[in-house]
Amino acid sequence: MMNRLLSLSLILVFCVWSLYGQKRPLPFFVAYEKGKAYVLLVDVPTKMKGFNVYRKAEGEFQLLNEEPVEPEKDPSAFRDVLGDEYNWIRNAMKAENELQVMRRVQSDRGSAFAFSVASLNVARAMGRLFVDSAAQEGAEYTYGIAYLDFGNREFDRKDRTVRLQESEPPAPTELKAEASDGKVKLTWQYPSYSGDPNDITVGFNIYREEENAPPKKVNNVLVLRQEGQLSRIDDEVENGKSYTYTVRAVDFIGRESDPSKPVTALPKDMKAPAVPTGLVATMQEGKILLDWKMGLELDISYYDIYRGLSSQGEFTKINARPIPATAPTFVDTSVIFGPYYFYKVKATDKSGNESRFSASIPSRPG
């Protein structure tokens, strides 16, 4: 599980702006839900220590925060704010303790951005999130973000006017599933980021449903919205079982879209059995007894015996019925005294995959 979380987490830090392609996002996002407006700082100047939040409905701007919004400075407090998400972030940053987690996330701009848009807890710990608890649905506000330097002086400011409405992201489209041996590759489509202030979709959740079971979320970590990389491989499936998948878009406060249209996939065993070994022919009067080693694969279904008149010539299957996997032996009674016969054997598993032929051996009846 740790390796899986690590590989998923590394996707998050692949590239800061790959989430939005070539279009740089707005300085901050705003999302409204149940009487609260969530203000997420996206653009963070290198000399910023923290920021102040202003709001104007009518009249003058009002300062909303009593203290500047700043990152947590204490490693234990940083971990407490992360909560259950601490472990996967620690794995992603290859950190050994709370101090390393805090320092590595805060010093890596790519990680700080990706983790913050994927998790409100990280955004809080990183000092990128402010929640306006006095916001009113339907109201039009102008929010102002004033950046503070290390002397607590405001050195720059960005304003945005927004109308607060509850809304969900649009659903993904064109979901496709490609099944293979023990894996299902999922791909889907989603509109490119255009700079629309209402476009606050940051990632996706994938759901897998089996027969007579409720849907289960496949990803432990949010699959980020990276243009040209809207795909995921599900390798926690069993061959021969049918699965139904849907994908939901997720915005930065965790709201999900309606599901995409479902698709079904049936992964199948495509690995051929090992080549049978140990083929031995015993000459007997009017017949030839053939034995070989029983294969170790648990899914071997049966064997077939092939016979030819030369090692390089044409071989023909001579067993009328499949030879059981548990009984690797065959008696060839359709032979005559005189010529040499050449034999080789191959295995077939329960999914129909065939092994390569064994080496051929010669024999003739006694």
C-alpha positions as CSV (number, residue, x, y, z in Angstrom):
1,M,0.0,0.0,0.0
2,M,2.9,2.4,0.8
3,N,4.3,2.1,-2.7
4,R,0.9,2.7,-4.2
5,L,0.4,5.8,-2.2
6,L,3.9,7.0,-3.0
7,S,3.4,6.6,-6.7
8,L,0.1,8.4,-6.6
9,S,1.5,11.2,-4.5
10,L,4.4,11.7,-6.9
11,I,1.8,12.4,-9.6
12,L,0.7,15.4,-7.5
13,V,4.1,17.0,-7.6
14,F,4.9,16.3,-11.2
15,C,4.5,19.9,-12.3
16,V,2.9,22.9,-10.7
17,W,1.1,24.4,-13.6
18,S,0.5,21.1,-15.6
19,L,-2.8,21.1,-13.7
20,Y,-3.9,23.9,-15.9
21,G,-1.9,23.4,-19.1
22,Q,-0.5,26.7,-20.4
23,K,-3.1,28.9,-18.8
24,R,-2.0,30.3,-15.5
25,P,-4.8,30.2,-12.9
26,L,-6.1,33.2,-11.0
27,P,-4.3,34.5,-7.9
28,F,-6.9,32.9,-5.7
29,F,-9.9,30.7,-5.9
30,V,-13.3,31.3,-4.2
31,A,-15.9,28.6,-3.6
32,Y,-19.2,29.0,-1.6
33,E,-21.0,26.3,0.4
34,K,-23.4,26.5,3.3
35,G,-22.8,30.0,4.4
36,K,-19.1,29.9,4.0
37,A,-16.8,31.3,1.3
38,Y,-13.5,29.4,0.9
39,V,-10.7,31.6,-0.3
40,L,-7.7,29.6,-1.5
41,L,-4.4,31.4,-2.3
42,V,-2.9,30.0,-5.5
43,D,-0.2,32.4,-6.5
44,V,2.3,32.8,-3.7
45,P,5.2,35.3,-4.1
46,T,8.5,34.1,-2.9
47,K,8.9,36.9,-0.3
48,M,5.4,36.4,1.1
49,K,5.2,35.6,4.9
50,G,1.4,35.6,5.0
51,F,-1.6,37.5,3.8
52,N,-4.7,39.6,4.8
53,V,-8.2,39.2,3.4
54,Y,-10.5,42.1,2.6
55,R,-14.1,42.1,1.5
56,K,-16.3,44.7,0.0
57,A,-20.0,44.4,-0.7
58,E,-21.0,48.0,-0.7
59,G,-18.8,50.9,0.5
60,E,-15.3,50.3,1.8
61,F,-13.2,47.2,2.0
62,Q,-13.3,45.5,5.4
63,L,-10.4,43.5,6.9
64,L,-11.8,40.0,7.7
65,N,-8.9,38.3,9.5
66,E,-7.9,39.4,13.0
67,E,-4.4,37.9,12.5
68,P,-2.5,37.4,9.3
69,V,-3.0,34.1,7.6
70,E,0.3,32.3,7.8
71,P,1.7,28.8,7.6
72,E,2.0,26.6,10.7
73,K,5.5,27.0,12.2
74,D,5.4,24.2,14.7
75,P,5.9,20.7,13.3
76,S,3.5,19.1,15.7
77,A,0.8,21.6,14.9
78,F,1.5,21.2,11.2
79,R,0.9,17.4,11.6
80,D,-2.3,18.0,13.7
81,V,-3.8,20.1,11.0
82,L,-3.0,17.5,8.3
83,G,-4.8,14.8,10.3
84,D,-5.3,11.6,8.4
85,E,-3.5,13.0,5.4
86,Y,-0.2,13.2,7.2
87,N,1.1,9.7,6.3
88,W,0.6,9.9,2.5
89,I,2.2,13.4,2.4
90,R,5.1,12.1,4.5
91,N,5.6,9.2,2.0
92,A,5.3,11.5,-1.0
93,M,8.0,13.8,0.4
94,K,10.2,10.8,1.6
95,A,10.3,12.4,5.0
96,E,11.1,10.6,8.3
97,N,9.5,12.9,10.8
98,E,7.2,15.9,11.4
99,L,9.9,18.5,10.9
100,Q,11.0,17.1,7.6
101,V,7.4,16.9,6.4
102,M,6.8,20.5,7.2
103,R,10.1,21.9,5.8
104,R,10.0,19.9,2.6
105,V,6.4,20.7,1.7
106,Q,6.9,24.4,2.5
107,S,10.2,24.7,0.6
108,D,8.9,22.9,-2.6
109,R,6.6,25.2,-4.5
110,G,5.3,22.4,-6.7
111,S,4.4,20.2,-3.7
112,A,2.9,23.1,-1.8
113,F,0.7,24.1,-4.7
114,A,-0.4,20.5,-5.6
115,F,-1.1,19.4,-2.1
116,S,-3.0,22.6,-1.2
117,V,-5.4,22.3,-4.1
118,A,-5.9,18.6,-3.4
119,S,-6.5,19.0,0.4
120,L,-8.1,21.8,2.5
121,N,-6.1,20.5,5.5
122,V,-2.8,21.0,3.7
123,A,-4.0,24.4,2.5
124,R,-4.8,25.4,6.1
125,A,-1.4,24.1,7.4
126,M,0.4,25.9,4.5
127,G,-1.3,29.2,5.3
128,R,-3.1,29.4,2.0
129,L,-6.7,29.1,3.1
130,F,-9.1,31.6,4.6
131,V,-12.8,30.8,5.3
132,D,-15.3,33.7,5.3
133,S,-17.9,32.4,7.7
134,A,-20.2,35.4,7.3
135,A,-20.7,35.1,3.6
136,Q,-24.2,35.1,2.2
137,E,-25.4,33.1,-0.8
138,G,-26.3,35.2,-3.8
139,A,-24.3,38.2,-2.6
140,E,-21.7,39.8,-4.9
141,Y,-18.4,40.5,-3.1
142,T,-15.1,41.8,-4.0
143,Y,-12.4,40.0,-2.1
144,G,-8.9,41.4,-1.8
145,I,-5.8,39.5,-1.0
146,A,-2.9,41.6,0.4
147,Y,0.4,39.9,0.5
148,L,2.6,40.5,3.6
149,D,6.4,40.5,3.7
150,F,8.5,39.4,6.6
151,G,8.0,42.7,8.2
152,N,4.2,42.3,8.1
153,R,4.0,45.1,5.5
154,E,1.5,44.7,2.6
155,F,3.6,44.8,-0.6
156,D,1.1,43.7,-3.2
157,R,-2.6,43.1,-3.6
158,K,-5.0,41.2,-5.8
159,D,-8.8,41.8,-6.0
160,R,-11.6,39.7,-7.5
161,T,-15.3,40.2,-7.7
162,V,-17.4,37.1,-7.3
163,R,-21.1,36.2,-6.9
164,L,-21.5,33.4,-4.3
165,Q,-23.5,30.4,-5.5
166,E,-23.4,26.8,-4.6
167,S,-22.5,24.7,-7.6
168,E,-20.9,21.4,-8.4
169,P,-18.3,20.8,-11.1
170,P,-19.4,19.5,-14.5
171,A,-19.1,15.7,-14.9
172,P,-16.2,14.1,-16.9
173,T,-17.1,12.7,-20.3
174,E,-15.9,9.9,-22.7
175,L,-14.8,7.5,-20.0
176,K,-13.1,4.5,-21.5
177,A,-11.8,1.3,-19.9
178,E,-9.2,-0.9,-21.5
179,A,-8.8,-4.3,-19.7
180,S,-5.7,-6.4,-19.7
181,D,-4.0,-9.0,-17.5
182,G,-4.7,-7.9,-14.0
183,K,-5.2,-4.3,-14.9
184,V,-7.8,-1.8,-16.2
185,K,-6.6,1.4,-17.8
186,L,-9.2,4.3,-17.5
187,T,-9.1,7.4,-19.6
188,W,-11.6,10.3,-19.7
189,Q,-12.1,13.8,-21.1
190,Y,-12.5,17.1,-19.3
191,P,-12.6,20.7,-20.5
192,S,-9.3,22.5,-20.6
193,Y,-8.8,25.2,-18.0
194,S,-9.8,28.5,-19.6
195,G,-9.2,31.0,-16.8
196,D,-12.9,31.1,-15.9
197,P,-13.1,32.1,-12.2
198,N,-15.9,29.6,-11.7
199,D,-13.7,26.8,-12.9
200,I,-12.3,25.4,-9.7
201,T,-12.1,21.7,-10.6
202,V,-8.8,20.4,-9.3
203,G,-9.1,16.6,-9.7
204,F,-11.1,13.4,-9.9
205,N,-12.3,10.5,-7.9
206,I,-12.7,7.1,-9.5
207,Y,-15.3,4.6,-8.4
208,R,-15.3,0.9,-9.1
209,E,-18.4,-1.3,-8.6
210,E,-18.5,-5.1,-8.5
211,E,-21.6,-7.3,-8.7
212,N,-23.8,-7.2,-5.6
213,A,-21.4,-4.7,-3.9
214,P,-21.7,-0.9,-3.5
215,P,-19.3,1.4,-5.4
216,K,-15.8,1.8,-3.9
217,K,-13.5,4.7,-4.5
218,V,-10.3,3.4,-6.2
219,N,-7.9,6.3,-5.5
220,N,-6.7,7.0,-2.0
221,V,-5.2,10.3,-3.3
222,L,-7.0,12.8,-5.5
223,V,-6.2,12.3,-9.2
224,L,-5.1,15.8,-10.2
225,R,-6.5,17.6,-13.2
226,Q,-3.4,17.5,-15.5
227,E,-4.1,18.2,-19.1
228,G,-3.1,15.4,-21.4
229,Q,-2.8,13.0,-18.4
230,L,-6.4,12.2,-17.6
231,S,-5.9,8.5,-17.0
232,R,-5.4,6.0,-14.2
233,I,-4.5,2.3,-14.1
234,D,-6.4,0.2,-11.6
235,D,-4.3,-2.8,-10.7
236,E,-6.3,-4.1,-7.8
237,V,-8.6,-6.2,-9.9
238,E,-9.0,-10.0,-10.4
239,N,-8.9,-11.6,-13.8
240,G,-12.3,-13.0,-14.9
241,K,-14.3,-10.6,-12.8
242,S,-16.4,-7.8,-14.4
243,Y,-16.1,-4.2,-13.0
244,T,-18.1,-1.1,-13.6
245,Y,-16.4,2.3,-13.4
246,T,-17.4,5.9,-13.1
247,V,-15.4,9.1,-12.6
248,R,-16.4,12.3,-10.7
249,A,-14.8,15.7,-10.9
250,V,-13.8,17.3,-7.6
251,D,-13.4,21.0,-6.8
252,F,-10.9,22.4,-4.3
253,I,-13.3,22.2,-1.3
254,G,-14.1,18.6,-2.1
255,R,-17.5,18.8,-3.9
256,E,-18.0,16.1,-6.4
257,S,-19.8,16.3,-9.8
258,D,-22.4,13.8,-11.0
259,P,-20.8,10.6,-12.2
260,S,-19.6,10.1,-15.7
261,K,-21.4,7.5,-17.8
262,P,-20.4,4.1,-16.5
263,V,-18.2,1.7,-18.4
264,T,-17.5,-2.0,-17.8
265,A,-14.3,-3.9,-18.0
266,L,-13.3,-7.6,-17.7
267,P,-9.6,-8.1,-17.0
268,K,-8.3,-11.4,-18.3
269,D,-5.3,-13.6,-17.7
270,M,-3.0,-13.3,-20.7
271,K,0.1,-14.9,-19.3
272,A,1.1,-18.1,-21.0
273,P,2.0,-21.1,-18.8
274,A,5.6,-22.1,-18.5
275,V,7.0,-24.5,-21.1
276,P,6.5,-28.1,-19.9
277,T,9.7,-29.8,-18.9
278,G,11.0,-33.3,-18.2
279,L,9.4,-35.1,-21.1
280,V,10.4,-38.7,-21.1
281,A,9.4,-41.5,-23.5
282,T,9.5,-45.1,-22.5
283,M,9.5,-47.8,-25.2
284,Q,7.0,-50.6,-24.7
285,E,5.7,-53.3,-27.0
286,G,3.4,-51.8,-29.5
287,K,3.2,-48.5,-27.7
288,I,5.2,-45.5,-26.2
289,L,4.6,-44.3,-22.7
290,L,5.1,-40.5,-22.3
291,D,5.6,-38.7,-19.0
292,W,6.6,-35.1,-18.0
293,K,6.8,-32.9,-15.0
294,M,3.5,-31.4,-13.7
295,G,3.4,-27.7,-14.1
296,L,3.6,-25.5,-11.0
297,E,1.0,-22.9,-12.1
298,L,-2.2,-23.4,-10.3
299,D,-4.3,-22.3,-13.3
300,I,-3.0,-24.9,-15.7
301,S,-6.1,-26.7,-17.2
302,Y,-4.7,-29.4,-19.5
303,Y,-1.9,-30.6,-21.8
304,D,-1.7,-31.7,-25.4
305,I,0.7,-34.1,-27.0
306,Y,2.0,-33.6,-30.5
307,R,3.8,-36.2,-32.7
308,G,5.9,-35.9,-35.9
309,L,8.3,-38.1,-37.9
310,S,11.2,-35.7,-37.6
311,S,12.3,-33.1,-35.1
312,Q,12.0,-30.3,-37.7
313,G,8.9,-31.6,-39.6
314,E,5.2,-31.2,-39.1
315,F,3.7,-32.2,-35.7
316,T,0.1,-33.3,-35.2
317,K,-1.9,-33.4,-31.9
318,I,-2.6,-37.1,-31.1
319,N,-4.6,-36.9,-27.9
320,A,-8.4,-37.1,-28.6
321,R,-9.2,-35.5,-25.2
322,P,-7.3,-32.9,-23.1
323,I,-4.8,-34.5,-20.7
324,P,-5.7,-33.3,-17.1
325,A,-3.2,-31.0,-15.5
326,T,-2.9,-33.4,-12.5
327,A,-2.1,-36.4,-14.7
328,P,0.9,-35.5,-17.0
329,T,1.1,-38.8,-18.8
330,F,0.0,-40.3,-22.1
331,V,0.2,-43.7,-23.9
332,D,0.6,-43.6,-27.7
333,T,-0.8,-46.8,-29.1
334,S,-1.1,-45.6,-32.7
335,V,2.4,-46.5,-33.6
336,I,4.1,-49.2,-35.6
337,F,7.5,-50.8,-35.2
338,G,10.3,-49.4,-37.3
339,P,10.3,-45.5,-37.6
340,Y,11.3,-43.1,-34.9
341,Y,8.6,-40.8,-33.6
342,F,9.2,-37.4,-32.2
343,Y,7.1,-35.9,-29.4
344,K,6.5,-32.6,-27.7
345,V,4.0,-31.2,-25.3
346,K,2.4,-27.9,-24.5
347,A,0.2,-26.6,-21.6
348,T,-3.0,-24.6,-21.7
349,D,-4.3,-22.6,-18.7
350,K,-7.9,-21.9,-17.6
351,S,-8.0,-18.7,-19.6
352,G,-7.0,-20.4,-22.8
353,N,-3.4,-19.2,-22.8
354,E,-1.0,-21.7,-24.4
355,S,2.6,-22.4,-23.5
356,R,5.3,-22.8,-26.1
357,F,6.1,-26.4,-27.0
358,S,8.6,-28.4,-25.0
359,A,11.7,-29.7,-26.6
360,S,11.0,-32.7,-28.8
361,I,12.3,-36.1,-27.9
362,P,12.5,-39.2,-30.2
363,S,11.3,-42.7,-29.4
364,R,10.0,-45.9,-31.1
365,P,7.9,-48.8,-29.9
366,G,9.7,-52.0,-28.7
